[in-house]
XYZ file of C-alpha atoms in Angstrom:
338
model
C -46.548 -24.055 32.576
C -46.280 -24.290 28.796
C -48.625 -21.312 28.435
C -46.433 -19.215 30.740
C -43.348 -20.103 28.689
C -45.147 -19.175 25.460
C -46.292 -15.812 26.818
C -42.846 -14.989 28.193
C -41.246 -15.861 24.827
C -43.533 -13.378 23.050
C -42.621 -10.762 25.613
C -38.881 -11.335 25.120
C -39.209 -11.113 21.329
C -40.442 -7.519 21.628
C -37.764 -6.307 24.043
C -36.000 -3.009 23.274
C -33.405 -0.897 25.106
C -32.486 2.746 24.519
C -29.924 3.162 27.262
C -27.471 1.208 29.366
C -29.797 1.470 32.354
C -32.737 -0.016 30.417
C -30.515 -2.836 29.184
C -29.403 -3.689 32.711
C -33.010 -3.558 33.961
C -33.998 -6.101 31.304
C -31.160 -8.394 32.327
C -32.245 -8.289 35.951
C -35.920 -8.831 35.061
C -35.377 -11.900 32.896
C -31.911 -13.407 33.440
C -30.942 -12.720 37.050
C -31.291 -15.276 39.840
C -34.573 -13.678 40.841
C -35.707 -13.069 37.263
C -38.680 -14.467 35.370
C -36.799 -17.394 33.821
C -35.324 -18.470 37.168
C -38.839 -18.402 38.619
C -40.045 -20.778 35.899
C -37.052 -23.034 36.604
C -38.107 -23.223 40.255
C -41.683 -24.124 39.242
C -40.430 -26.912 37.002
C -40.405 -29.355 39.948
C -44.170 -29.083 40.118
C -44.734 -30.143 36.511
C -46.353 -33.530 35.974
C -43.961 -36.317 35.056
C -45.488 -36.902 31.595
C -44.997 -33.173 30.721
C -41.501 -32.735 32.116
C -39.692 -33.627 28.871
C -41.588 -31.179 26.665
C -41.663 -28.478 29.337
C -37.935 -28.781 30.029
C -37.165 -28.526 26.311
C -39.316 -25.395 25.896
C -37.817 -23.879 29.025
C -34.262 -24.343 27.740
C -35.237 -22.845 24.379
C -36.693 -19.821 26.170
C -33.527 -19.355 28.220
C -31.267 -19.586 25.163
C -33.448 -17.231 23.139
C -33.543 -14.668 25.949
C -29.760 -14.763 26.360
C -29.252 -14.321 22.610
C -31.744 -11.468 22.546
C -29.940 -9.729 25.360
C -26.572 -10.176 23.617
C -28.055 -8.763 20.411
C -29.405 -5.705 22.199
C -26.099 -5.215 23.993
C -23.948 -5.405 20.845
C -26.261 -3.094 18.922
C -26.288 -0.586 21.753
C -22.469 -0.675 22.073
C -22.080 -0.162 18.304
C -24.427 2.814 18.393
C -22.637 4.343 21.352
C -19.233 3.807 19.714
C -20.351 5.408 16.448
C -21.897 8.324 18.257
C -18.747 8.851 20.331
C -16.524 8.841 17.225
C -18.686 11.321 15.316
C -17.727 14.962 15.584
C -21.077 16.693 15.202
C -19.391 20.096 14.997
C -17.408 19.129 11.891
C -18.606 20.502 8.574
C -19.373 18.115 5.741
C -16.961 19.868 3.362
C -14.259 19.952 2.219
C -13.681 16.212 1.938
C -10.019 15.216 1.707
C -9.452 13.375 -1.556
C -6.538 11.217 -2.569
C -4.280 12.047 -5.490
C -2.684 10.151 -8.339
C 0.933 9.152 -8.014
C 3.181 11.359 -10.205
C 4.493 8.290 -12.031
C 0.921 7.243 -12.828
C 0.142 10.745 -14.066
C 3.117 10.782 -16.433
C 2.584 7.186 -17.598
C -1.015 7.965 -18.481
C 0.052 11.080 -20.390
C 2.689 9.132 -22.351
C 0.223 6.345 -23.175
C -2.389 8.878 -24.302
C 0.066 10.507 -26.706
C 0.999 7.205 -28.330
C -2.638 6.114 -28.389
C -3.364 9.099 -30.643
C -0.728 7.683 -32.998
C -2.453 4.311 -33.154
C -0.355 2.426 -30.578
C -2.062 -0.096 -28.308
C -0.892 -1.119 -24.840
C 0.740 -4.526 -24.298
C 1.720 -6.024 -20.952
C 3.703 -9.051 -19.847
C 5.070 -10.855 -16.754
C 7.650 -9.262 -14.473
C 9.208 -12.679 -13.786
C 10.728 -13.676 -17.100
C 13.073 -16.162 -18.760
C 16.447 -15.520 -20.361
C 15.130 -15.952 -23.901
C 12.585 -13.131 -23.795
C 14.771 -10.720 -21.806
C 18.171 -11.300 -23.427
C 18.721 -14.021 -26.031
C 15.878 -13.120 -28.399
C 17.005 -9.482 -28.258
C 20.483 -10.194 -29.614
C 22.333 -10.066 -26.279
C 25.577 -12.006 -26.496
C 26.279 -14.652 -23.867
C 29.032 -12.475 -22.381
C 27.058 -9.216 -22.458
C 27.557 -7.187 -19.214
C 23.793 -6.948 -18.637
C 23.756 -10.679 -17.925
C 26.074 -10.166 -14.957
C 24.666 -10.642 -11.460
C 25.506 -7.012 -10.702
C 22.733 -5.882 -13.068
C 20.116 -8.625 -13.002
C 18.085 -10.226 -10.220
C 18.048 -13.967 -10.838
C 15.467 -16.127 -9.078
C 16.466 -19.221 -7.074
C 20.009 -18.958 -8.415
C 18.754 -19.994 -11.825
C 20.461 -18.434 -14.868
C 17.240 -18.769 -16.856
C 14.594 -17.237 -14.520
C 14.931 -13.576 -13.589
C 13.173 -10.286 -12.910
C 12.905 -8.443 -16.202
C 15.446 -5.657 -16.668
C 13.410 -3.909 -19.375
C 9.945 -4.156 -20.902
C 11.461 -5.209 -24.227
C 10.542 -8.723 -23.111
C 6.907 -7.780 -23.758
C 7.819 -6.792 -27.314
C 9.400 -10.190 -28.015
C 6.341 -11.991 -26.667
C 4.031 -9.941 -28.883
C 6.218 -10.505 -31.954
C 6.214 -14.258 -31.301
C 2.428 -14.355 -31.193
C 1.489 -11.672 -33.742
C 2.383 -11.026 -37.345
C 2.925 -7.445 -38.558
C 1.712 -4.799 -38.627
C 2.538 -4.402 -34.929
C 2.204 -1.055 -33.179
C 2.448 -1.308 -29.376
C 3.740 0.432 -26.275
C 4.783 -1.554 -23.207
C 4.572 0.283 -19.864
C 5.676 -1.554 -16.742
C 8.005 -1.977 -13.792
C 11.516 -3.343 -14.261
C 14.291 -4.392 -11.891
C 18.056 -3.990 -11.821
C 20.559 -4.826 -9.122
C 21.739 -1.311 -8.343
C 22.495 0.559 -5.133
C 19.607 2.797 -4.055
C 20.430 6.495 -4.079
C 18.905 9.815 -5.083
C 19.632 9.044 -8.748
C 19.149 5.235 -8.956
C 16.869 2.519 -7.577
C 16.623 -1.264 -7.723
C 13.255 -0.961 -9.477
C 11.854 1.693 -11.780
C 9.309 2.081 -14.583
C 9.626 2.106 -18.337
C 7.547 2.703 -21.435
C 8.845 1.072 -24.580
C 7.378 1.332 -28.071
C 7.540 -0.942 -31.102
C 6.344 -0.541 -34.682
C 6.900 -3.316 -37.215
C 5.564 -3.285 -40.776
C 6.735 -3.167 -44.360
C 8.896 -0.204 -45.407
C 9.275 1.308 -41.920
C 12.187 3.778 -41.924
C 14.231 5.856 -39.513
C 12.377 8.916 -40.817
C 9.138 7.440 -39.459
C 10.803 7.043 -36.063
C 12.083 10.613 -36.078
C 8.664 12.079 -36.829
C 7.038 10.039 -34.056
C 9.689 11.192 -31.578
C 9.288 14.834 -32.585
C 5.511 14.630 -32.201
C 5.875 12.929 -28.829
C 8.322 15.531 -27.485
C 6.151 18.454 -28.558
C 3.021 16.926 -27.070
C 4.682 16.124 -23.753
C 6.954 19.136 -23.221
C 5.449 21.885 -25.380
C 5.257 23.048 -28.958
C 8.625 24.825 -28.834
C 10.519 21.657 -27.853
C 13.326 20.594 -30.190
C 14.956 17.183 -30.444
C 18.309 15.835 -31.527
C 19.450 12.254 -32.136
C 22.936 11.071 -31.227
C 24.442 7.765 -32.448
C 24.483 5.080 -29.777
C 24.527 1.306 -29.362
C 21.880 -1.177 -28.238
C 22.089 -4.927 -28.954
C 18.563 -5.079 -30.349
C 18.573 -2.037 -32.672
C 20.767 -1.054 -35.622
C 21.276 1.803 -36.185
C 20.705 3.026 -32.638
C 20.388 6.523 -31.195
C 19.748 8.441 -28.008
C 17.322 11.324 -28.116
C 17.793 14.656 -26.374
C 15.249 17.414 -26.026
C 15.921 21.109 -25.628
C 15.963 21.879 -21.916
C 12.439 22.806 -20.869
C 13.755 24.858 -17.962
C 16.087 27.264 -19.758
C 14.630 26.843 -23.236
C 17.926 25.525 -24.580
C 20.001 28.490 -23.425
C 21.935 26.522 -20.806
C 21.405 26.075 -17.068
C 22.661 23.856 -14.212
C 19.878 21.347 -14.875
C 21.082 20.632 -18.419
C 24.720 21.175 -17.401
C 24.767 24.310 -19.553
C 24.441 22.291 -22.759
C 20.850 23.245 -23.506
C 19.952 19.559 -24.041
C 18.592 16.768 -21.813
C 18.580 13.076 -22.720
C 15.202 11.340 -22.361
C 15.191 8.049 -24.303
C 16.944 5.489 -26.487
C 15.708 4.286 -29.867
C 16.656 2.686 -33.162
C 15.669 0.391 -35.997
C 14.918 -3.160 -34.864
C 17.806 -5.457 -35.717
C 16.729 -8.009 -38.372
C 18.131 -10.764 -36.140
C 15.590 -9.855 -33.464
C 12.745 -10.074 -35.988
C 13.987 -13.469 -37.193
C 14.345 -14.725 -33.602
C 10.679 -13.891 -32.990
C 9.385 -15.538 -36.154
C 9.116 -12.424 -38.355
C 10.922 -12.327 -41.703
C 13.540 -9.559 -41.350
C 13.949 -9.394 -45.147
C 10.311 -8.413 -45.651
C 9.544 -6.401 -42.533
C 11.344 -3.640 -40.698
C 10.556 -1.671 -37.581
C 11.668 0.777 -34.956
C 11.776 0.586 -31.171
C 12.091 3.202 -28.455
C 12.269 3.150 -24.685
C 12.254 5.654 -21.852
C 12.249 5.701 -18.058
C 9.061 7.155 -16.587
C 10.994 8.453 -13.574
C 13.292 10.346 -15.936
C 10.382 11.996 -17.719
C 8.703 12.808 -14.399
C 11.906 14.441 -13.168
C 11.950 16.666 -16.227
C 8.287 17.660 -15.936
C 8.201 18.269 -12.181
C 11.910 18.839 -11.383
C 12.096 16.105 -8.756
C 15.696 15.537 -7.774
C 15.468 12.416 -5.595
C 14.173 9.165 -7.114
C 13.535 7.706 -3.661
C 10.574 10.036 -3.219
C 8.615 8.031 -5.766
C 8.543 4.905 -3.572
C 8.481 6.322 -0.021
C 4.737 7.181 -0.026
C 5.321 10.457 1.787
C 1.938 12.195 1.774
C 3.588 15.618 1.870
C 5.184 14.789 -1.464
C 2.170 13.084 -3.053
C -0.304 15.848 -2.151
C 1.530 18.183 -4.517
C -0.001 16.222 -7.394
C -3.592 16.385 -6.181
C -4.712 18.454 -9.166
C -2.842 16.372 -11.749
């Protein structure tokens, strides 16, 4: 009896099936009520009493192995059939549809590359921030409108934990941990509590820059901005700086570029002014430097910040900000070659 079990086990180990009919024939031959294993079960009553324990154990092992072997053959056959059914043998290998970069990623990379050529390194920080790094260290007064719930997402109704409203919080963290010279850009996503429309969203993306060292002047800032505008929008691009106000810079300015659509002649896009605003900038307020542990009497610096969506709109003339976050493939495929 033991020899029969051993021989049948070797036979089962070599089983193969190339079709559903062969698989069913194997099941009938070995596992059906009239199959080989059932026949051995019927002969078990004739085994001597002293051999019953060992024989019964080997017989159960054979049955379990055969069932597992059959299940293995069945699953492998079903997988092969499924793969074969899903394969279109008439389809050509090329062209293969490739994905594309998101337009915001394309523009962010281009901006970072330009500043990298000027010696700026990339710095990143948390999107969930505290009041000190987002507001207080940057010279925001306690009653500043940006602290209002209408502009800022606070977490768990806490006045101290919030979603960052600008990537300037990364600048303050770097200044706290690093002594000048500091030359960084801070790309990232920011959040503001605004109604979603074609021209505004509750989250968007920024790139902010910071340079702190001895004897840094507004002239240094202007030359960097001019170089940046020409690299991004073309050699013929002109810039102008208009006085403005930001809590963390003094003096402050907003920068316009000559409209890249009409060349500065005037069109509906630039509201017939010939100029389009793209960023804010200014000299870092000495109070901000002191707040971050840098001596404002020895060091000076400039800061600048821009919205990536704004720059992308100018480069690709996209009129609806909601397109950037809707993941519409018809929209994204336009940037496949970018």
